[in-house]
Every structure is written in C-alpha cells, then in structure tokens.
Amino acid sequence: MSFQTTDLCDANEEAITAGRLRILAPILRHYGGRKRFAGPATTLKVFEDNSFVRKMLEQPGYGRVLVIEGAGSLRCALLGDQLAEMAVRNTWAGVVVHGCIRDSLAIATLDLGVMALATHPQKSVKRNVGEIDVTISFGGVRIQPGEWVYADEDGILVSESALD
C-alpha cells in the first residue's frame, strides 16, 4: 500500500471538518509485521471474550480490517498468534484492538496489520458473547461497519468511504 495517513489528512481537510474522515486518538501501538494497512471495517464489540474474534477471523477477510471494541480492558488478550495466523490465511488486512493482544513476537513476523493498546499474557474467557457489525466508539472516533480504516506509522483514520 502506498498511502500515508498524513497525506490523506492533507488532501481531505474538508472531509475532516465535516466529520466524514475521523482521526483516532494515538492510543494504539503497532504489533503486526505490516505497518501500513487499509480496508473496509468489520466491527466487533466484546468484553474479555474472544469467541467472536475467532468466528470472524475464520471467515474470508477479502482485505477487510477487523476492528474490535474490547472496552479497553487490560486484563486479558483478545488476539494471539493462532488467530493472527488464521487472519493471514483468510486474507484479512489487519486487526485493530481496543484491548490487548498476546504472542507479540510471533505476531510481529506475520504479514498482518495489528494495532492494540498493549500486550497481556493471559488468554480471554470463552463465553461466546459479543456483537458483530455494530457501531462502536473508542479513541474519540465512531466506527461503523463498512467504513474504511487506514492505518500506518502515523495513526489511524476512519473514512465514510474509500479515499484516493
């Protein structure tokens, strides 16, 4: 991918002012081997349970970005190396986690964009509870299913539509 979020911001100032292009607060760190990724968002809302993360990543990603609202929990991980490897096999562009991941050394070797708050060694519980393709909000930004996510070394943008 050849975009830069800085250039996208400069070229779309009107969209930022109008709220069609939103900039996530700089609260997430890069963990995946792919530092620049983009695609339409598939959203999840979960809390300390990654059952739905698995359900989504075992499906074809078609270049989408899975955006997980994990309520910012720092008590367990919602993504590990096995799920990240599944995401690569199923052609997901990236995973954005408002929560923690684990197996960060292995995830760093994968051709997958992964951004999260932090790492945590403990796995999540499996209660099979969550919501798929709902509007979520974190980092000062609302994210709806199908909106475009652009992430690179400088930040994360969310756009109502694909940007040139």
Coordinates of C-alpha atoms in Angstrom, one line a residue:
M1 CA 0.0 0.0 0.0
S2 CA 1.4 3.4 -0.9
F3 CA -0.8 5.8 1.1
Q4 CA 0.3 7.8 4.1
T5 CA -2.2 9.0 6.6
T6 CA -0.6 12.4 6.7
D7 CA -1.1 12.8 3.0
L8 CA -4.7 11.6 3.3
C9 CA -5.4 14.2 6.0
D10 CA -3.8 17.0 4.0
A11 CA -5.8 16.0 0.9
N12 CA -9.1 15.7 2.7
E13 CA -9.3 18.6 5.2
E14 CA -12.9 19.3 4.2
A15 CA -13.9 15.8 5.0
I16 CA -12.2 16.1 8.4
T17 CA -14.0 19.3 9.1
A18 CA -17.3 17.7 8.0
G19 CA -16.7 14.6 10.1
R20 CA -16.6 12.2 7.1
L21 CA -13.0 11.5 7.9
R22 CA -12.1 10.9 11.5
I23 CA -8.7 10.5 13.3
L24 CA -8.4 8.0 16.1
A25 CA -6.6 9.3 19.2
P26 CA -3.0 8.0 19.3
I27 CA -3.7 5.3 21.9
L28 CA -2.8 2.1 20.0
R29 CA 0.6 0.6 19.2
H30 CA 1.7 -1.5 16.2
Y31 CA 2.4 -5.2 16.8
G32 CA 1.9 -6.8 13.4
G33 CA 4.5 -7.3 10.6
R34 CA 2.5 -5.0 8.3
K35 CA 2.7 -1.4 9.5
R36 CA 0.5 0.1 6.7
F37 CA -2.9 -1.4 6.0
A38 CA -6.3 -0.4 4.9
G39 CA -9.7 -1.8 4.2
P40 CA -13.4 -1.7 5.0
A41 CA -14.2 -2.3 8.7
T42 CA -15.9 -5.2 10.2
T43 CA -16.7 -4.3 13.8
L44 CA -17.0 -6.4 16.9
K45 CA -18.0 -5.4 20.4
V46 CA -16.7 -7.8 23.1
F47 CA -15.5 -7.8 26.7
E48 CA -12.7 -10.2 27.8
D49 CA -14.1 -12.9 25.5
N50 CA -12.5 -13.6 22.1
S51 CA -15.0 -16.2 20.8
F52 CA -16.4 -13.8 18.2
V53 CA -12.9 -12.8 17.2
R54 CA -12.3 -16.4 16.2
K55 CA -15.7 -16.6 14.4
M56 CA -14.8 -13.6 12.3
L57 CA -11.2 -14.4 11.5
E58 CA -12.0 -18.0 10.4
Q59 CA -14.1 -16.4 7.6
P60 CA -12.6 -14.9 4.4
G61 CA -11.5 -11.4 5.1
Y62 CA -11.3 -10.1 1.5
G63 CA -8.9 -7.4 2.6
R64 CA -11.1 -6.1 5.4
V65 CA -10.0 -4.8 8.8
L66 CA -11.4 -6.3 11.9
V67 CA -12.0 -3.5 14.5
I68 CA -12.6 -4.9 18.0
E69 CA -14.1 -2.7 20.7
G70 CA -12.8 -4.6 23.8
A71 CA -13.8 -1.8 26.2
G72 CA -10.1 -1.0 26.6
S73 CA -9.6 -4.0 29.0
L74 CA -6.1 -4.6 30.1
R75 CA -6.9 -7.8 32.0
C76 CA -6.5 -10.4 29.1
A77 CA -5.7 -10.7 25.4
L78 CA -8.3 -10.8 22.6
L79 CA -5.9 -11.8 19.9
G80 CA -2.9 -14.2 19.9
D81 CA -0.6 -15.8 17.3
Q82 CA -3.0 -18.6 16.3
L83 CA -5.9 -16.2 15.5
A84 CA -3.4 -13.8 13.8
E85 CA -2.1 -16.7 11.6
M86 CA -5.7 -17.5 10.8
A87 CA -6.3 -13.9 9.8
V88 CA -3.4 -14.0 7.4
R89 CA -4.6 -17.3 5.8
N90 CA -8.0 -15.8 5.4
T91 CA -6.8 -12.6 3.8
W92 CA -7.6 -10.0 6.4
A93 CA -5.7 -6.8 6.0
G94 CA -5.5 -6.1 9.7
V95 CA -6.9 -6.2 13.2
V96 CA -7.4 -3.1 15.4
V97 CA -8.0 -4.0 19.1
H98 CA -9.2 -1.6 21.8
G99 CA -7.7 -4.0 24.3
C100 CA -4.7 -6.4 24.4
I101 CA -3.0 -9.0 22.3
R102 CA -0.5 -11.7 23.2
D103 CA 2.2 -13.6 21.4
S104 CA 3.6 -10.3 20.2
L105 CA 6.9 -11.7 19.0
A106 CA 5.2 -14.2 16.7
I107 CA 2.6 -11.6 15.5
A108 CA 5.4 -9.2 14.6
T109 CA 6.6 -11.8 12.0
L110 CA 3.2 -12.0 10.2
D111 CA 2.1 -10.1 7.1
L112 CA -0.8 -8.6 9.0
G113 CA -1.5 -5.2 10.4
V114 CA -2.2 -5.4 14.2
M115 CA -2.7 -2.5 16.5
A116 CA -3.7 -2.7 20.1
L117 CA -3.4 -0.9 23.5
A118 CA -0.9 -3.3 25.0
T119 CA 0.1 -6.9 25.4
H120 CA -1.1 -9.3 28.1
P121 CA 0.0 -12.9 28.6
Q122 CA -3.4 -14.3 29.7
K123 CA -6.0 -15.6 27.2
S124 CA -9.6 -14.5 27.3
V125 CA -12.6 -16.4 28.5
K126 CA -14.8 -18.2 26.0
R127 CA -18.4 -17.4 26.8
N128 CA -19.5 -16.8 23.1
V129 CA -20.7 -13.3 23.9
G130 CA -20.4 -10.3 21.6
E131 CA -21.9 -8.2 18.9
I132 CA -21.0 -8.3 15.2
D133 CA -21.2 -5.4 12.8
V134 CA -22.4 -2.8 15.2
T135 CA -21.4 0.9 15.5
I136 CA -18.5 1.1 18.0
S137 CA -16.6 4.0 19.5
F138 CA -13.2 4.4 21.1
G139 CA -10.2 6.8 20.8
G140 CA -12.7 9.6 20.2
V141 CA -14.0 8.1 17.0
R142 CA -17.2 6.4 16.0
I143 CA -16.7 3.4 13.6
Q144 CA -19.5 1.9 11.6
P145 CA -19.3 -1.4 9.7
G146 CA -18.2 -0.9 6.1
E147 CA -16.4 2.4 6.8
W148 CA -12.7 2.5 5.6
V149 CA -9.9 2.2 8.0
Y150 CA -6.4 3.5 7.1
A151 CA -3.5 2.8 9.4
D152 CA 0.2 3.4 9.2
E153 CA 3.1 4.5 11.4
D154 CA 1.5 7.9 12.0
G155 CA -2.0 6.9 13.0
I156 CA -5.4 5.5 12.2
L157 CA -8.1 7.2 10.0
V158 CA -11.7 6.2 9.6
S159 CA -13.5 7.4 6.5
E160 CA -17.1 7.0 5.4
S161 CA -15.9 5.9 2.0
A162 CA -12.7 4.8 0.3
L163 CA -10.1 7.6 -0.2
D164 CA -8.0 8.2 -3.3

